[in-house]
PDB file of C-alpha atoms in Angstrom:
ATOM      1  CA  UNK A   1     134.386-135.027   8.884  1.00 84.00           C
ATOM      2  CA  UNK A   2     132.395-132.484   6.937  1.00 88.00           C
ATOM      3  CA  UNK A   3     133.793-132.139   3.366  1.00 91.00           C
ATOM      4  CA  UNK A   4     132.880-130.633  -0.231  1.00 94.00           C
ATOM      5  CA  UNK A   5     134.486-132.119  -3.341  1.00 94.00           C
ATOM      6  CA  UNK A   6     133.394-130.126  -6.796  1.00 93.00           C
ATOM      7  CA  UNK A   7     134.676-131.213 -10.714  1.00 88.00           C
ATOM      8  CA  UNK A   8     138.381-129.838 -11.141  1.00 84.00           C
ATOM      9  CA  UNK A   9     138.188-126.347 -13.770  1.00 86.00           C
ATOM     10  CA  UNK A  10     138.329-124.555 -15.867  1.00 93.00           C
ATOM     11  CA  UNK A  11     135.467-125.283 -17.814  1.00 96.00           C
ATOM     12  CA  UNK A  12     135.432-123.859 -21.371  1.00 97.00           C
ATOM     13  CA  UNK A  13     132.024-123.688 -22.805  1.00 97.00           C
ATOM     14  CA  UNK A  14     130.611-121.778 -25.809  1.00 97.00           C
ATOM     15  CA  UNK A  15     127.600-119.556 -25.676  1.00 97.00           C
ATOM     16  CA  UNK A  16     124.005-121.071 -25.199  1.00 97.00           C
ATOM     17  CA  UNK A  17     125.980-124.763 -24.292  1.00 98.00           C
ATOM     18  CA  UNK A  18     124.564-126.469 -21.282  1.00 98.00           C
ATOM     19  CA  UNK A  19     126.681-126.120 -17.951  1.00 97.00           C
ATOM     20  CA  UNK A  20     126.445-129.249 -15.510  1.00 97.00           C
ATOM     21  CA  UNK A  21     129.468-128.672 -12.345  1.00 97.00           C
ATOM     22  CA  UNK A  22     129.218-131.458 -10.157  1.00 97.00           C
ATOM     23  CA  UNK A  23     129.694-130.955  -6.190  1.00 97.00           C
ATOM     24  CA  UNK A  24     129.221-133.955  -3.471  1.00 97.00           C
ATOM     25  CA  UNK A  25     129.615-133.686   0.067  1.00 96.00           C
ATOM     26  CA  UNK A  26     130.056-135.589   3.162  1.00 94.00           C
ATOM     27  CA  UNK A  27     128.585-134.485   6.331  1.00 91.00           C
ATOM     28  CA  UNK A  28     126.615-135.864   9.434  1.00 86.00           C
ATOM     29  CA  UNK A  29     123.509-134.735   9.616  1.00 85.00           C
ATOM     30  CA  UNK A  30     121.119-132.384   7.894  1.00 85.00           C
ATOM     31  CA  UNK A  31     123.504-129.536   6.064  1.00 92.00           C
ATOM     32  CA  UNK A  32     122.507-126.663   3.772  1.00 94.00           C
ATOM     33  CA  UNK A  33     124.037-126.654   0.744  1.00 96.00           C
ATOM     34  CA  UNK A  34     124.911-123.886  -1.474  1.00 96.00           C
ATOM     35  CA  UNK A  35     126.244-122.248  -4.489  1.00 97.00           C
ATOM     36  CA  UNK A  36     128.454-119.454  -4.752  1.00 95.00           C
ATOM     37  CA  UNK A  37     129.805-116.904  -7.700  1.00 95.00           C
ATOM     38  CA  UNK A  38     132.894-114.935  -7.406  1.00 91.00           C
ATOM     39  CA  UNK A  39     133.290-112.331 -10.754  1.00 92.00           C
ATOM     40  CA  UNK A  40     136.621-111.292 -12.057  1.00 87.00           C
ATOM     41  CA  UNK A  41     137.571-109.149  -9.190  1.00 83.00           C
ATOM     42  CA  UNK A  42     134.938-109.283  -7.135  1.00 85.00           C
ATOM     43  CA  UNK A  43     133.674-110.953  -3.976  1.00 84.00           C
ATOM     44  CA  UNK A  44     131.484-113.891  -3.600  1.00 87.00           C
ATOM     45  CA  UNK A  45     128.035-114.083  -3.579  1.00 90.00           C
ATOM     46  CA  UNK A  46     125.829-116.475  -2.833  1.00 93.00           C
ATOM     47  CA  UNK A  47     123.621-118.196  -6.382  1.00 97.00           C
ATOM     48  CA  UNK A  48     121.144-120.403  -4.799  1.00 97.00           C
ATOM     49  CA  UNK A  49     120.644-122.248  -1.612  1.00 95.00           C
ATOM     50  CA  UNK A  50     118.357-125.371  -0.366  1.00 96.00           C
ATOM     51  CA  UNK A  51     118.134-126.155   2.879  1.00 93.00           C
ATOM     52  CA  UNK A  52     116.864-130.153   3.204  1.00 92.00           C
ATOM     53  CA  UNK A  53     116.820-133.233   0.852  1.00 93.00           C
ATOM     54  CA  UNK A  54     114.930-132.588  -2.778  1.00 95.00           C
ATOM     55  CA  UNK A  55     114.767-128.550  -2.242  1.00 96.00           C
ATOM     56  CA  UNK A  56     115.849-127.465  -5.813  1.00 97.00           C
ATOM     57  CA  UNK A  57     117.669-124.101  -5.914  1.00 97.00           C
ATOM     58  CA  UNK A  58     117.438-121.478  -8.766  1.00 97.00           C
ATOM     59  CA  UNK A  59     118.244-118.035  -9.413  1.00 97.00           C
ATOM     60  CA  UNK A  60     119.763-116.266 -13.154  1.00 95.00           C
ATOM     61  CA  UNK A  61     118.950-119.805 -14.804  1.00 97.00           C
ATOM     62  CA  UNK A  62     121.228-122.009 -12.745  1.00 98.00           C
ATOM     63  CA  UNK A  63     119.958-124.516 -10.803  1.00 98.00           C
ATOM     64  CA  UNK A  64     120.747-127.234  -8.382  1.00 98.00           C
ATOM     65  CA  UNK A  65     119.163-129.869  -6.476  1.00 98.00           C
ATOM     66  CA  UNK A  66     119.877-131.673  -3.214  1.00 97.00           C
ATOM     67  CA  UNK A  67     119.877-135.186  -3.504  1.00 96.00           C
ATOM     68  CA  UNK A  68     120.601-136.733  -0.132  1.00 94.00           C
ATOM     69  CA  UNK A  69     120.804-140.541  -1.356  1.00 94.00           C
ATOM     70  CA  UNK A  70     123.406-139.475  -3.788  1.00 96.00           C
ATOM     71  CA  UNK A  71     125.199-136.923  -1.814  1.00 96.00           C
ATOM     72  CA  UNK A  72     125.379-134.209  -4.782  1.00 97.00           C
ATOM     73  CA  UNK A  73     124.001-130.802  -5.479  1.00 98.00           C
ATOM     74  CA  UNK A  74     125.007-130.391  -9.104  1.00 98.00           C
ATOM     75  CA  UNK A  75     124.891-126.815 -10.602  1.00 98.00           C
ATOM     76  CA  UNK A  76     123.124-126.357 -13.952  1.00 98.00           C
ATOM     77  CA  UNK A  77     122.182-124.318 -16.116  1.00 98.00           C
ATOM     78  CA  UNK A  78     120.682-124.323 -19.867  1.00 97.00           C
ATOM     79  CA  UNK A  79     122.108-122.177 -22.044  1.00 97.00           C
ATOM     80  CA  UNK A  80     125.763-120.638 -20.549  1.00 98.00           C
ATOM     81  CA  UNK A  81     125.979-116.557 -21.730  1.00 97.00           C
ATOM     82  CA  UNK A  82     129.540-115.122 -21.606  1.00 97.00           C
ATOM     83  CA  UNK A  83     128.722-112.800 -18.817  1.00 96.00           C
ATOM     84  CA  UNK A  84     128.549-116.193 -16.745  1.00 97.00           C
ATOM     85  CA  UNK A  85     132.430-116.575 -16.748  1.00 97.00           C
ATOM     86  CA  UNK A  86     133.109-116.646 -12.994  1.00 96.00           C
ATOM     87  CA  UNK A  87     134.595-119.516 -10.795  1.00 94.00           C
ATOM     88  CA  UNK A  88     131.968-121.260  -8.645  1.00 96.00           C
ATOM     89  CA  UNK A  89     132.186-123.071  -5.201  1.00 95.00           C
ATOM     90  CA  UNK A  90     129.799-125.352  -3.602  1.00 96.00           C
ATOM     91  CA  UNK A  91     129.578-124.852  -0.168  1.00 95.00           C
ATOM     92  CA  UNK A  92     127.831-126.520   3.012  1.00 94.00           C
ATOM     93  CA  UNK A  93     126.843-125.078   6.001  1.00 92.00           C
ATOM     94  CA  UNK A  94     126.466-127.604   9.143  1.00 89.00           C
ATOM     95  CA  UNK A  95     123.824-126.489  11.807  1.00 84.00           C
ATOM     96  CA  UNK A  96     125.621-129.623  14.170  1.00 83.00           C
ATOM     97  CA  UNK A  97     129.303-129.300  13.764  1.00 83.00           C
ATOM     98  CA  UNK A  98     128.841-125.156  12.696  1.00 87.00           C
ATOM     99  CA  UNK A  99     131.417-125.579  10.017  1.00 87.00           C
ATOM    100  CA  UNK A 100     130.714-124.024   6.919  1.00 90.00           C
ATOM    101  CA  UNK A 101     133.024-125.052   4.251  1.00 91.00           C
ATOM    102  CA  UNK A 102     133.801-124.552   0.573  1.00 93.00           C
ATOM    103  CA  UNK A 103     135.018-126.295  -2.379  1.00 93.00           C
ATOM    104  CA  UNK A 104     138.019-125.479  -4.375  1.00 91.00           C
ATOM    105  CA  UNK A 105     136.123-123.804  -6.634  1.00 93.00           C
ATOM    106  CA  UNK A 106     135.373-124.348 -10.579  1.00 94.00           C
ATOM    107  CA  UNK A 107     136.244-121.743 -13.372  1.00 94.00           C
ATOM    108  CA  UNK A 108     133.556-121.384 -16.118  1.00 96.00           C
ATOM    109  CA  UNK A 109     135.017-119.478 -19.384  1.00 97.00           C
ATOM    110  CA  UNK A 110     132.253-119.120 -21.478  1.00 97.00           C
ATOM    111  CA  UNK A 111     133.153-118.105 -25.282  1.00 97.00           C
ATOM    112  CA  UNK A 112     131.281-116.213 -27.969  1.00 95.00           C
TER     113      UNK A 112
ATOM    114  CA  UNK B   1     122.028-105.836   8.471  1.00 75.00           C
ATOM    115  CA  UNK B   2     124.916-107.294   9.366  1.00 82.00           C
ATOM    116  CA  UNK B   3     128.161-105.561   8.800  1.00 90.00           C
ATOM    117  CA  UNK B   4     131.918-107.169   8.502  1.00 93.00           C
ATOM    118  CA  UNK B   5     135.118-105.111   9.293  1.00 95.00           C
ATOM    119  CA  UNK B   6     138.491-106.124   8.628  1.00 96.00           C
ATOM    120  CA  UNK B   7     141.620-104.848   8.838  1.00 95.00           C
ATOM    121  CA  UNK B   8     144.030-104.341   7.169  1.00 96.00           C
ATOM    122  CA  UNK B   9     142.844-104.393   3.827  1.00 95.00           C
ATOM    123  CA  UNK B  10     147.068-105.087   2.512  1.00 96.00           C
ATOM    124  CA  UNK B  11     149.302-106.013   4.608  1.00 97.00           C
ATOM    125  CA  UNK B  12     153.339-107.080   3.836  1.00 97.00           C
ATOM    126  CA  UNK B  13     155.415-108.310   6.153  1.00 97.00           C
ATOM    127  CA  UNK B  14     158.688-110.414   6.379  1.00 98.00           C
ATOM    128  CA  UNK B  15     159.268-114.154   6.884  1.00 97.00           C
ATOM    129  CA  UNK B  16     159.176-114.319  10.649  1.00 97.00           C
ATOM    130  CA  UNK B  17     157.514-111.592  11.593  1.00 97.00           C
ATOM    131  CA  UNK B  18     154.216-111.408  13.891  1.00 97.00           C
ATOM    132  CA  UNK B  19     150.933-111.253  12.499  1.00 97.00           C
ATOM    133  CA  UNK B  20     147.459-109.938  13.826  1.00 97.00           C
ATOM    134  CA  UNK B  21     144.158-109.804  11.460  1.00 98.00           C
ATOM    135  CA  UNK B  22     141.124-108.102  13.356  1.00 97.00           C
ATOM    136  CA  UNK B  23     137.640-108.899  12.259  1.00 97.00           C
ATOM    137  CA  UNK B  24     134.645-107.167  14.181  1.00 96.00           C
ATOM    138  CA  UNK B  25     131.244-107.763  13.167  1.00 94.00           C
ATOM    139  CA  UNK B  26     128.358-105.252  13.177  1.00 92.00           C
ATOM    140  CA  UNK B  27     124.598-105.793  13.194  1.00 88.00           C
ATOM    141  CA  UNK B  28     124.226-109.225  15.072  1.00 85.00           C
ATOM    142  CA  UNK B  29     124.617-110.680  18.656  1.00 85.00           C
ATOM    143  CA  UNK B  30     126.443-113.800  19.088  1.00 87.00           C
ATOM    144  CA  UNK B  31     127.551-115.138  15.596  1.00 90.00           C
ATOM    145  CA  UNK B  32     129.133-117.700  14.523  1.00 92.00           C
ATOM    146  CA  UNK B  33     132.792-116.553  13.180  1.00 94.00           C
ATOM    147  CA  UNK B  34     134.988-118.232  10.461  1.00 95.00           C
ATOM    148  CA  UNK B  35     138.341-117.516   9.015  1.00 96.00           C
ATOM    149  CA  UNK B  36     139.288-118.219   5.392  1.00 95.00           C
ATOM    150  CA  UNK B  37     141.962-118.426   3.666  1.00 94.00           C
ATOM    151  CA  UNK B  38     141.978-117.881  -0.138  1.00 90.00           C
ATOM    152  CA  UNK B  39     145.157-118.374  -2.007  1.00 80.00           C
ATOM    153  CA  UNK B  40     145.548-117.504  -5.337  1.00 71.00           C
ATOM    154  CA  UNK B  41     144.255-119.592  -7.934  1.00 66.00           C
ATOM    155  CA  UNK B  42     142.676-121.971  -5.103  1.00 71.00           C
ATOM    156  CA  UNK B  43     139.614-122.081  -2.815  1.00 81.00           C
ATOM    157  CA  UNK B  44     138.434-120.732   0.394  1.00 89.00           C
ATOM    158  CA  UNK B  45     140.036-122.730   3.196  1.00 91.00           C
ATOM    159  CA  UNK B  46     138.355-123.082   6.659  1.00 93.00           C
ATOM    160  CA  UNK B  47     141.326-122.093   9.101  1.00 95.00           C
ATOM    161  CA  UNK B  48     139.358-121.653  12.194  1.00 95.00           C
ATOM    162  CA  UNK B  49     135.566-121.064  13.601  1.00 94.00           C
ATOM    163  CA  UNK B  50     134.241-120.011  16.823  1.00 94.00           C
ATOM    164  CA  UNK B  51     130.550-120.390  17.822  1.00 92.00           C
ATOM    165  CA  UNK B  52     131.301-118.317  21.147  1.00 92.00           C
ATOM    166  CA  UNK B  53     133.386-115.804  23.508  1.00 94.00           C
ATOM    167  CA  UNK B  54     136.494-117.704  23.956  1.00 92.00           C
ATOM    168  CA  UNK B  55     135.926-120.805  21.947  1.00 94.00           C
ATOM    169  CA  UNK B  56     138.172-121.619  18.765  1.00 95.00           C
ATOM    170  CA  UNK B  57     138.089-124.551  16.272  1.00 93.00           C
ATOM    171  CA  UNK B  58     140.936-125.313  14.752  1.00 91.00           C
ATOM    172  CA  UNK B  59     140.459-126.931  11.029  1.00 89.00           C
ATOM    173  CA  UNK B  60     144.050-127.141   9.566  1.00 82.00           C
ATOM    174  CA  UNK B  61     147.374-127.559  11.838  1.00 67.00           C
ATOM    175  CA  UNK B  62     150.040-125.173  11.429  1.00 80.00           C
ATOM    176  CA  UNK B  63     150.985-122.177  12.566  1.00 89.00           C
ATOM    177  CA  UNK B  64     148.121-119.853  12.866  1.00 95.00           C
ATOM    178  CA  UNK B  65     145.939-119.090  15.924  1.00 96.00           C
ATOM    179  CA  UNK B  66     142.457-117.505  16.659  1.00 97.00           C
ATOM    180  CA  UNK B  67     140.807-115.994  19.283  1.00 97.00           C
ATOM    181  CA  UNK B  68     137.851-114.196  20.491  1.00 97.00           C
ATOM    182  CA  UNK B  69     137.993-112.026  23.094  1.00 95.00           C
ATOM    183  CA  UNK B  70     134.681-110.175  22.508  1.00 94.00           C
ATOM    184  CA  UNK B  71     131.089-111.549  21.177  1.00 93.00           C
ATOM    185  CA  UNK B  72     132.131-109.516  17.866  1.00 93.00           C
ATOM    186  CA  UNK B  73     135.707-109.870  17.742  1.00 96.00           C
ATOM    187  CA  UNK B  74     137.446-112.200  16.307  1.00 97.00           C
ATOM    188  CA  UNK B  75     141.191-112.437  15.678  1.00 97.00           C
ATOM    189  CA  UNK B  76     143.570-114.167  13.077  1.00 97.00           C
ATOM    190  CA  UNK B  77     147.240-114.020  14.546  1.00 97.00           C
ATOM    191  CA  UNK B  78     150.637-115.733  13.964  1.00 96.00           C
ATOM    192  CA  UNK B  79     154.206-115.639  16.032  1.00 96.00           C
ATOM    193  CA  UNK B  80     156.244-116.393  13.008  1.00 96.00           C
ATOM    194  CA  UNK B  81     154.789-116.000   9.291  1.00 96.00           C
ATOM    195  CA  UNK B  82     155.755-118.243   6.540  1.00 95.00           C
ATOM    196  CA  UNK B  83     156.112-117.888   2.574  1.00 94.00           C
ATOM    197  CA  UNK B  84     153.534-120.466   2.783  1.00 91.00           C
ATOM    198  CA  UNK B  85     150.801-117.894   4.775  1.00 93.00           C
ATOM    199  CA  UNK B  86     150.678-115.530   1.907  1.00 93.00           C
ATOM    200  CA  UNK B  87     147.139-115.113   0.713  1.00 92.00           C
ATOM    201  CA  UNK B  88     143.651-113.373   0.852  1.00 93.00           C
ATOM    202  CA  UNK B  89     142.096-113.377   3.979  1.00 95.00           C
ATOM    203  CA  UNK B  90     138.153-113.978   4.925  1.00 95.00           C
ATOM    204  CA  UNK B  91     136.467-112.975   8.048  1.00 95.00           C
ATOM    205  CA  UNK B  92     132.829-114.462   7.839  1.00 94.00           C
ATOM    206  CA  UNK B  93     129.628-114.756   9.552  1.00 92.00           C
ATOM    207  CA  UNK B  94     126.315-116.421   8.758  1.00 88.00           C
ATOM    208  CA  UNK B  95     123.462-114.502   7.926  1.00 79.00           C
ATOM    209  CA  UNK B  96     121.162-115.058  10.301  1.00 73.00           C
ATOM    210  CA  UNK B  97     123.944-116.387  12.921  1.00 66.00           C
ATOM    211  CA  UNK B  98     123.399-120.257  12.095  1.00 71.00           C
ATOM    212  CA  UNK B  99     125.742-122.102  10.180  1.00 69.00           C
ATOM    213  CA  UNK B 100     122.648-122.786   7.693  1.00 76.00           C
ATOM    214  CA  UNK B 101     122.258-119.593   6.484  1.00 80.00           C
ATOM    215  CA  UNK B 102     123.868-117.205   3.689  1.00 86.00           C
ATOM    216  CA  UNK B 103     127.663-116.340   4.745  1.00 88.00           C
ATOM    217  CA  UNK B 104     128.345-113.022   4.833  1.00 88.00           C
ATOM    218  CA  UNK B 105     132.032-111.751   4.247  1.00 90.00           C
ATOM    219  CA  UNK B 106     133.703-109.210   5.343  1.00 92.00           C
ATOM    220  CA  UNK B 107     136.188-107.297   2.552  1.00 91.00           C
ATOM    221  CA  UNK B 108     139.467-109.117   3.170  1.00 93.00           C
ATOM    222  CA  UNK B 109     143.034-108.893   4.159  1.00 95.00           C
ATOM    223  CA  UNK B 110     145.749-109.319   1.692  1.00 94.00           C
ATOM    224  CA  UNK B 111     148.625-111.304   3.022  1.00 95.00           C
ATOM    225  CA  UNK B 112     151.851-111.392   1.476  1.00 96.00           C
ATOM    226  CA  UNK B 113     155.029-112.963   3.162  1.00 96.00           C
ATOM    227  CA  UNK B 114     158.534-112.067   1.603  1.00 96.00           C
TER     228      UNK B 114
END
């Protein structure tokens, strides 16, 4: 069945490092794939999206790109700031089975 | 835009005890539905889906149930809580309705089971 599997956390960084959390997936057919933030406290929301094999996602710096012969959609992102500290989930939505499911999430503590 | 209700936002009740989480969703005609289940320190489990009036997927075994008695209703319940059903829970709904699309949440139930 459909599954997500991202890198175990937390993830201690220091400022301007470079962030790489990995996230593979198993699913039949065609999913979306996506990256979500949740903030001390807050809800999630969603950080990028692609929708079919080689989209690349982006948004605040982070990116991610869906690589269908690998299975992965790796989240990256240059140079970590502290106001990145947040746990992060990949996620997959499956137009065919209509699950939508999440990883157990990755905790980024970025220092100064 | 689409609009999530839940309720209640807190909720404690006793090992044993019934349980019923409502979830109504504003702003959209048939959507898909999901319940989560966040527990602390962990991710957001898939407990149940439903693309449709009376149909229910069940994801993980145990003893939860879901049903949808209205295109925009869709409701968490339990005969019998356990310690183990304490947590933070997630009504959802895809943006646009497909299971492709940005999931929207609605503001959660907090769960706790003494």
């Amino acid at each position: 069945g459909d599954s997500v599997t991202q890198m175990e956390g937390p993830v201690t960084l220091s400022e301007e490092a470079f962030l790489t959390i990995n996230c593979t997936y198993t699913a039949t057919g065609y999913p979306s794939l996506f990256w979500y933030v949740q903030y001390p406290g807050e809800g999630l929301q969603l950080l990028l999206k692609a929708t079919k094999a080689d989209d690349k996602g982006s948004n605040k710096g982070f990116e991610a790109t869906y690589r269908k012969e690998t299975t992965s959609f790796h989240l990256e992102k240059g140079s970590v700031q502290v106001s990145d500290s947040a746990v992060y989930f990949c996620a997959l939505g499956n137009s065919g089975t209509y699950k939508y499911i999440f990883g157990t999430g990755t905790r980024l503590k970025v220092l100064a | 835009s689409q609009t999530i209700h839940q309720w209640p936002a807190t909720l404690v009740q006793p090992v044993g005890s019934p349980l019923s989480l409502e979830c109504t969703v504003e702003g959209t005609s048939n959507p898909n539905l999901y319940w989560y289940r966040q527990a602390a320190g962990r991710g957001l489990q898939l407990l149940f889906y439903s693309v449709g009036i009376g149909q229910i997927s069940s994801e993980v075994p145990q003893n939860l149930s879901a049903s949808r008695p209205q295109d925009r209703q869709f409701i968490l319940s339990s005969k019998k809580l356990l310690l183990s059903d304490s947590g933070f829970y997630l009504c959802a709904s895809p943006m646009g309705g497909a299971s492709t699309d940005t999931q929207y949440f609605g503001p959660g139930t907090r769960l706790t089971v003494l």
